[in-house]
mmCIF file of C-alpha atoms in Angstrom:
data_model
loop_
_atom_site.group_PDB
_atom_site.id
_atom_site.type_symbol
_atom_site.label_atom_id
_atom_site.label_comp_id
_atom_site.label_asym_id
_atom_site.label_seq_id
_atom_site.Cartn_x
_atom_site.Cartn_y
_atom_site.Cartn_z
ATOM 1 C CA UNK Z 1 141.965 5.974 41.045
ATOM 2 C CA UNK Z 2 141.556 10.630 40.112
ATOM 3 C CA UNK Z 3 138.336 11.381 41.068
ATOM 4 C CA UNK Z 4 137.028 12.161 37.492
ATOM 5 C CA UNK Z 5 138.015 10.913 34.465
ATOM 6 C CA UNK Z 6 136.578 11.144 31.077
ATOM 7 C CA UNK Z 7 136.723 7.563 28.372
ATOM 8 C CA UNK Z 8 136.160 9.319 24.979
ATOM 9 C CA UNK Z 9 134.836 5.675 23.720
ATOM 10 C CA UNK Z 10 134.520 4.679 19.623
ATOM 11 C CA UNK Z 11 132.143 2.798 18.893
ATOM 12 C CA UNK Z 12 131.936 0.111 16.178
ATOM 13 C CA UNK Z 13 135.929 -0.918 15.132
ATOM 14 C CA UNK Z 14 135.373 -3.164 12.466
ATOM 15 C CA UNK Z 15 131.973 -3.156 11.566
ATOM 16 C CA UNK Z 16 133.955 -1.793 7.569
ATOM 17 C CA UNK Z 17 136.058 -0.752 6.428
ATOM 18 C CA UNK Z 18 135.800 3.030 5.729
ATOM 19 C CA UNK Z 19 134.549 3.777 9.656
ATOM 20 C CA UNK Z 20 137.502 1.487 11.041
ATOM 21 C CA UNK Z 21 139.727 4.020 8.636
ATOM 22 C CA UNK Z 22 138.192 6.837 10.673
ATOM 23 C CA UNK Z 23 138.087 5.626 14.044
ATOM 24 C CA UNK Z 24 141.358 4.556 14.188
ATOM 25 C CA UNK Z 25 142.791 8.053 13.051
ATOM 26 C CA UNK Z 26 140.257 9.781 15.613
ATOM 27 C CA UNK Z 27 142.718 7.566 18.404
ATOM 28 C CA UNK Z 28 145.473 8.291 16.461
ATOM 29 C CA UNK Z 29 145.425 11.958 15.431
ATOM 30 C CA UNK Z 30 142.729 12.808 17.280
ATOM 31 C CA UNK Z 31 141.479 12.989 21.627
ATOM 32 C CA UNK Z 32 139.387 9.811 20.767
ATOM 33 C CA UNK Z 33 140.883 7.559 23.781
ATOM 34 C CA UNK Z 34 139.047 4.461 23.529
ATOM 35 C CA UNK Z 35 137.226 1.995 21.304
ATOM 36 C CA UNK Z 36 135.043 -0.889 20.855
ATOM 37 C CA UNK Z 37 135.286 -3.819 18.202
ATOM 38 C CA UNK Z 38 133.130 -5.857 16.731
ATOM 39 C CA UNK Z 39 134.802 -9.040 16.580
ATOM 40 C CA UNK Z 40 132.520 -11.387 14.303
ATOM 41 C CA UNK Z 41 132.577 -9.859 11.332
ATOM 42 C CA UNK Z 42 134.047 -9.777 7.848
ATOM 43 C CA UNK Z 43 136.597 -6.993 8.835
ATOM 44 C CA UNK Z 44 137.073 -7.654 11.711
ATOM 45 C CA UNK Z 45 140.405 -9.483 11.094
ATOM 46 C CA UNK Z 46 141.762 -6.423 9.334
ATOM 47 C CA UNK Z 47 141.449 -4.171 11.319
ATOM 48 C CA UNK Z 48 142.586 -5.293 14.310
ATOM 49 C CA UNK Z 49 145.869 -5.267 12.507
ATOM 50 C CA UNK Z 50 145.315 -1.891 12.610
ATOM 51 C CA UNK Z 51 144.628 -1.390 15.820
ATOM 52 C CA UNK Z 52 147.444 -3.246 17.196
ATOM 53 C CA UNK Z 53 148.500 -1.925 20.424
ATOM 54 C CA UNK Z 54 145.450 1.061 21.143
ATOM 55 C CA UNK Z 55 142.804 0.650 23.443
ATOM 56 C CA UNK Z 56 139.898 -1.893 22.929
ATOM 57 C CA UNK Z 57 137.155 -3.369 24.464
ATOM 58 C CA UNK Z 58 134.504 -5.721 22.710
ATOM 59 C CA UNK Z 59 131.472 -4.069 21.208
ATOM 60 C CA UNK Z 60 129.304 -7.836 22.130
ATOM 61 C CA UNK Z 61 127.804 -8.519 18.435
ATOM 62 C CA UNK Z 62 124.162 -9.910 19.308
ATOM 63 C CA UNK Z 63 122.926 -8.503 17.045
ATOM 64 C CA UNK Z 64 123.946 -9.410 12.797
ATOM 65 C CA UNK Z 65 126.617 -12.065 11.262
ATOM 66 C CA UNK Z 66 126.663 -15.286 13.481
ATOM 67 C CA UNK Z 67 128.244 -15.897 16.279
ATOM 68 C CA UNK Z 68 131.402 -16.553 17.383
ATOM 69 C CA UNK Z 69 130.778 -19.404 20.375
ATOM 70 C CA UNK Z 70 130.349 -22.729 18.441
ATOM 71 C CA UNK Z 71 127.823 -24.328 20.581
ATOM 72 C CA UNK Z 72 125.391 -21.315 19.750
ATOM 73 C CA UNK Z 73 121.235 -22.246 19.929
ATOM 74 C CA UNK Z 74 120.837 -22.624 15.750
ATOM 75 C CA UNK Z 75 116.493 -21.870 17.577
ATOM 76 C CA UNK Z 76 117.210 -18.707 18.603
ATOM 77 C CA UNK Z 77 119.333 -17.874 15.085
ATOM 78 C CA UNK Z 78 117.748 -16.507 11.953
ATOM 79 C CA UNK Z 79 117.332 -18.471 8.262
ATOM 80 C CA UNK Z 80 120.361 -17.881 7.119
ATOM 81 C CA UNK Z 81 122.333 -18.705 10.736
ATOM 82 C CA UNK Z 82 122.983 -15.243 12.345
ATOM 83 C CA UNK Z 83 121.884 -12.985 14.732
ATOM 84 C CA UNK Z 84 118.214 -11.306 14.872
ATOM 85 C CA UNK Z 85 118.949 -7.928 16.308
ATOM 86 C CA UNK Z 86 114.439 -8.577 17.378
ATOM 87 C CA UNK Z 87 115.185 -11.634 19.188
ATOM 88 C CA UNK Z 88 118.074 -10.161 21.092
ATOM 89 C CA UNK Z 89 115.874 -9.952 24.195
ATOM 90 C CA UNK Z 90 114.599 -13.946 24.434
ATOM 91 C CA UNK Z 91 118.611 -14.759 24.546
ATOM 92 C CA UNK Z 92 118.454 -16.893 27.936
ATOM 93 C CA UNK Z 93 121.748 -15.799 29.975
ATOM 94 C CA UNK Z 94 124.240 -18.304 29.760
ATOM 95 C CA UNK Z 95 124.088 -18.567 26.091
ATOM 96 C CA UNK Z 96 124.601 -14.320 25.894
ATOM 97 C CA UNK Z 97 127.261 -15.226 28.636
ATOM 98 C CA UNK Z 98 128.921 -18.158 26.645
ATOM 99 C CA UNK Z 99 129.136 -15.730 23.483
ATOM 100 C CA UNK Z 100 130.745 -13.113 25.222
ATOM 101 C CA UNK Z 101 133.357 -15.521 26.571
ATOM 102 C CA UNK Z 102 133.537 -16.613 23.128
ATOM 103 C CA UNK Z 103 133.094 -13.094 21.573
ATOM 104 C CA UNK Z 104 136.019 -12.403 23.867
ATOM 105 C CA UNK Z 105 138.116 -14.702 23.260
ATOM 106 C CA UNK Z 106 138.406 -14.057 19.799
ATOM 107 C CA UNK Z 107 139.438 -9.630 20.728
ATOM 108 C CA UNK Z 108 142.250 -11.015 22.735
ATOM 109 C CA UNK Z 109 143.624 -13.575 19.947
ATOM 110 C CA UNK Z 110 143.584 -11.105 17.404
ATOM 111 C CA UNK Z 111 144.657 -8.401 18.491
ATOM 112 C CA UNK Z 112 147.293 -9.810 20.973
ATOM 113 C CA UNK Z 113 146.027 -8.243 23.523
ATOM 114 C CA UNK Z 114 142.252 -8.572 26.350
ATOM 115 C CA UNK Z 115 139.922 -6.000 25.886
ATOM 116 C CA UNK Z 116 139.543 -3.588 27.624
ATOM 117 C CA UNK Z 117 135.634 -3.832 29.611
ATOM 118 C CA UNK Z 118 132.865 -4.581 27.038
ATOM 119 C CA UNK Z 119 129.763 -2.092 25.708
ATOM 120 C CA UNK Z 120 127.219 -3.837 23.345
ATOM 121 C CA UNK Z 121 126.201 -3.390 19.801
ATOM 122 C CA UNK Z 122 122.846 -1.376 20.135
ATOM 123 C CA UNK Z 123 122.531 -1.727 23.479
ATOM 124 C CA UNK Z 124 121.051 -4.185 23.366
ATOM 125 C CA UNK Z 125 122.538 -5.135 27.309
ATOM 126 C CA UNK Z 126 119.371 -3.178 28.906
ATOM 127 C CA UNK Z 127 117.641 -6.871 27.668
ATOM 128 C CA UNK Z 128 117.672 -8.093 31.218
ATOM 129 C CA UNK Z 129 118.212 -11.802 30.195
ATOM 130 C CA UNK Z 130 121.127 -9.584 27.783
ATOM 131 C CA UNK Z 131 122.818 -7.908 30.728
ATOM 132 C CA UNK Z 132 122.635 -11.190 33.166
ATOM 133 C CA UNK Z 133 124.780 -13.245 31.082
ATOM 134 C CA UNK Z 134 126.860 -10.245 30.187
ATOM 135 C CA UNK Z 135 127.914 -9.896 33.754
ATOM 136 C CA UNK Z 136 128.467 -13.208 34.639
ATOM 137 C CA UNK Z 137 130.777 -13.624 31.525
ATOM 138 C CA UNK Z 138 132.950 -9.296 32.332
ATOM 139 C CA UNK Z 139 133.013 -10.516 35.836
ATOM 140 C CA UNK Z 140 134.189 -14.015 35.093
ATOM 141 C CA UNK Z 141 137.664 -11.947 33.667
ATOM 142 C CA UNK Z 142 137.171 -8.690 35.359
ATOM 143 C CA UNK Z 143 136.744 -6.361 33.019
ATOM 144 C CA UNK Z 144 134.434 -2.950 33.120
ATOM 145 C CA UNK Z 145 131.210 -2.880 31.550
ATOM 146 C CA UNK Z 146 129.094 0.075 29.848
ATOM 147 C CA UNK Z 147 126.554 1.179 31.718
ATOM 148 C CA UNK Z 148 124.473 3.794 29.889
ATOM 149 C CA UNK Z 149 121.533 4.263 32.530
ATOM 150 C CA UNK Z 150 121.142 4.284 36.678
ATOM 151 C CA UNK Z 151 118.653 1.103 36.677
ATOM 152 C CA UNK Z 152 121.653 -0.914 35.134
ATOM 153 C CA UNK Z 153 125.064 0.463 35.933
ATOM 154 C CA UNK Z 154 122.798 -0.026 40.063
ATOM 155 C CA UNK Z 155 122.342 -3.958 38.491
ATOM 156 C CA UNK Z 156 126.211 -4.566 37.669
ATOM 157 C CA UNK Z 157 127.996 -3.105 40.245
ATOM 158 C CA UNK Z 158 126.093 -5.113 42.423
ATOM 159 C CA UNK Z 159 126.953 -7.887 40.852
ATOM 160 C CA UNK Z 160 130.777 -7.596 41.630
ATOM 161 C CA UNK Z 161 130.766 -5.576 38.054
ATOM 162 C CA UNK Z 162 132.531 -2.014 37.478
ATOM 163 C CA UNK Z 163 131.166 0.434 34.981
ATOM 164 C CA UNK Z 164 131.377 3.800 34.740
ATOM 165 C CA UNK Z 165 129.120 6.623 36.489
ATOM 166 C CA UNK Z 166 128.141 8.950 33.984
ATOM 167 C CA UNK Z 167 126.739 8.096 30.377
ATOM 168 C CA UNK Z 168 126.808 10.848 26.815
ATOM 169 C CA UNK Z 169 125.888 10.217 24.158
ATOM 170 C CA UNK Z 170 123.309 8.740 21.242
ATOM 171 C CA UNK Z 171 123.702 8.969 17.054
ATOM 172 C CA UNK Z 172 120.484 9.178 14.904
ATOM 173 C CA UNK Z 173 118.963 11.574 12.536
ATOM 174 C CA UNK Z 174 122.449 14.592 12.718
ATOM 175 C CA UNK Z 175 124.831 14.100 14.106
ATOM 176 C CA UNK Z 176 125.624 14.014 17.672
ATOM 177 C CA UNK Z 177 129.105 15.190 17.958
ATOM 178 C CA UNK Z 178 129.795 18.539 16.479
ATOM 179 C CA UNK Z 179 133.006 20.629 17.699
ATOM 180 C CA UNK Z 180 129.676 23.230 19.698
ATOM 181 C CA UNK Z 181 128.432 19.008 21.753
ATOM 182 C CA UNK Z 182 131.257 18.924 21.899
ATOM 183 C CA UNK Z 183 132.197 22.166 23.593
ATOM 184 C CA UNK Z 184 129.144 21.986 26.081
ATOM 185 C CA UNK Z 185 129.316 19.079 27.104
ATOM 186 C CA UNK Z 186 132.619 18.761 28.574
ATOM 187 C CA UNK Z 187 131.465 22.348 30.332
ATOM 188 C CA UNK Z 188 128.984 20.855 32.024
ATOM 189 C CA UNK Z 189 130.755 17.877 33.064
ATOM 190 C CA UNK Z 190 129.831 15.726 36.759
ATOM 191 C CA UNK Z 191 133.253 16.557 39.599
ATOM 192 C CA UNK Z 192 133.695 13.438 39.465
ATOM 193 C CA UNK Z 193 133.580 9.558 38.810
ATOM 194 C CA UNK Z 194 134.011 8.484 35.584
ATOM 195 C CA UNK Z 195 133.000 9.288 32.402
ATOM 196 C CA UNK Z 196 131.811 7.539 29.572
ATOM 197 C CA UNK Z 197 131.973 9.852 26.618
ATOM 198 C CA UNK Z 198 129.952 7.523 23.959
ATOM 199 C CA UNK Z 199 130.953 8.760 20.195
ATOM 200 C CA UNK Z 200 130.570 7.169 16.142
ATOM 201 C CA UNK Z 201 133.854 9.094 14.455
ATOM 202 C CA UNK Z 202 134.267 7.247 10.486
ATOM 203 C CA UNK Z 203 133.830 7.925 6.998
ATOM 204 C CA UNK Z 204 131.030 7.040 5.353
ATOM 205 C CA UNK Z 205 130.017 2.836 5.857
ATOM 206 C CA UNK Z 206 131.432 1.543 2.062
ATOM 207 C CA UNK Z 207 130.496 -1.603 2.262
ATOM 208 C CA UNK Z 208 126.952 -0.844 4.363
ATOM 209 C CA UNK Z 209 124.044 0.962 4.282
ATOM 210 C CA UNK Z 210 123.868 2.516 7.177
ATOM 211 C CA UNK Z 211 120.948 4.998 8.881
ATOM 212 C CA UNK Z 212 124.419 6.470 11.256
ATOM 213 C CA UNK Z 213 126.562 7.833 7.910
ATOM 214 C CA UNK Z 214 127.429 10.778 6.671
ATOM 215 C CA UNK Z 215 127.053 11.425 10.990
ATOM 216 C CA UNK Z 216 129.921 10.181 11.105
ATOM 217 C CA UNK Z 217 132.361 12.076 9.088
ATOM 218 C CA UNK Z 218 130.875 14.890 10.572
ATOM 219 C CA UNK Z 219 132.707 13.588 14.592
ATOM 220 C CA UNK Z 220 135.563 12.110 12.679
ATOM 221 C CA UNK Z 221 135.970 16.211 12.556
ATOM 222 C CA UNK Z 222 134.984 16.798 15.540
ATOM 223 C CA UNK Z 223 137.092 14.932 17.292
ATOM 224 C CA UNK Z 224 140.080 16.064 14.774
ATOM 225 C CA UNK Z 225 139.355 19.474 14.780
ATOM 226 C CA UNK Z 226 142.886 20.584 16.894
ATOM 227 C CA UNK Z 227 139.903 22.890 18.960
ATOM 228 C CA UNK Z 228 138.629 19.693 20.469
ATOM 229 C CA UNK Z 229 142.147 19.113 21.960
ATOM 230 C CA UNK Z 230 142.296 22.285 23.597
ATOM 231 C CA UNK Z 231 139.431 22.291 25.207
ATOM 232 C CA UNK Z 232 140.196 19.645 26.864
ATOM 233 C CA UNK Z 233 143.245 21.585 28.345
ATOM 234 C CA UNK Z 234 141.772 24.530 29.717
ATOM 235 C CA UNK Z 235 138.833 21.796 31.036
ATOM 236 C CA UNK Z 236 143.065 20.288 32.868
ATOM 237 C CA UNK Z 237 141.379 17.017 31.291
ATOM 238 C CA UNK Z 238 143.393 13.878 29.987
ATOM 239 C CA UNK Z 239 141.070 11.627 28.257
ATOM 240 C CA UNK Z 240 141.283 7.787 29.912
ATOM 241 C CA UNK Z 241 140.726 4.377 28.455
ATOM 242 C CA UNK Z 242 138.534 2.090 31.211
ATOM 243 C CA UNK Z 243 141.155 0.237 32.574
ATOM 244 C CA UNK Z 244 140.436 3.364 35.002
ATOM 245 C CA UNK Z 245 137.888 1.350 36.501
ATOM 246 C CA UNK Z 246 140.612 -1.800 37.152
ATOM 247 C CA UNK Z 247 143.879 -0.833 37.490
ATOM 248 C CA UNK Z 248 144.771 3.050 37.900
ATOM 249 C CA UNK Z 249 145.644 3.396 34.033
#
């Protein structure tokens, strides 16, 4: 494994058709090197058909939609049988583990390839039970998990799960990844370790109301811009995916 590696990962593949189109364009025409896939949406199958052959991990979704695991306890779900984001903190670790296994299996079935890694929609693995259950599943199948802070990193590594050494990214009222911020963050990157840059490129969602909508188009423009590739070349960086943590790819 190189002393320093940069992963540019786009979250939310499969969230909405327009978001998916933008993510795939950012990977095929831009500098995004990895994406994570929501496998339990009405748009998952179509997204998988378009994403085959790319570096795709699982965007473990415990916030919306219905479970993939048929044994998911009904009493832990909403009245419509779907996930309730506000209840994630009370999910038992063994339930999260089983759902993570089920979502990983669905990803492999849809894409015809295993997940490169796992991260979690809305960072719900900040909850101890979610992190514990996910870590068990990830350790069992040998995939890395995104860590977003030092405490999570320590917990994952203590459980034998590979994870990134550094993490940069956010989503709020304003688009996070402008070209200017991309340039400044590249200039400030640590000199060693695997660094994940989380991003949300895409087109404005067509089917869902999202607080991060027009912002996705700004991020897409950033990662498609010729200067983004020039900045990476000047820094001597070729973005990779999470398999760098497990296979040196």
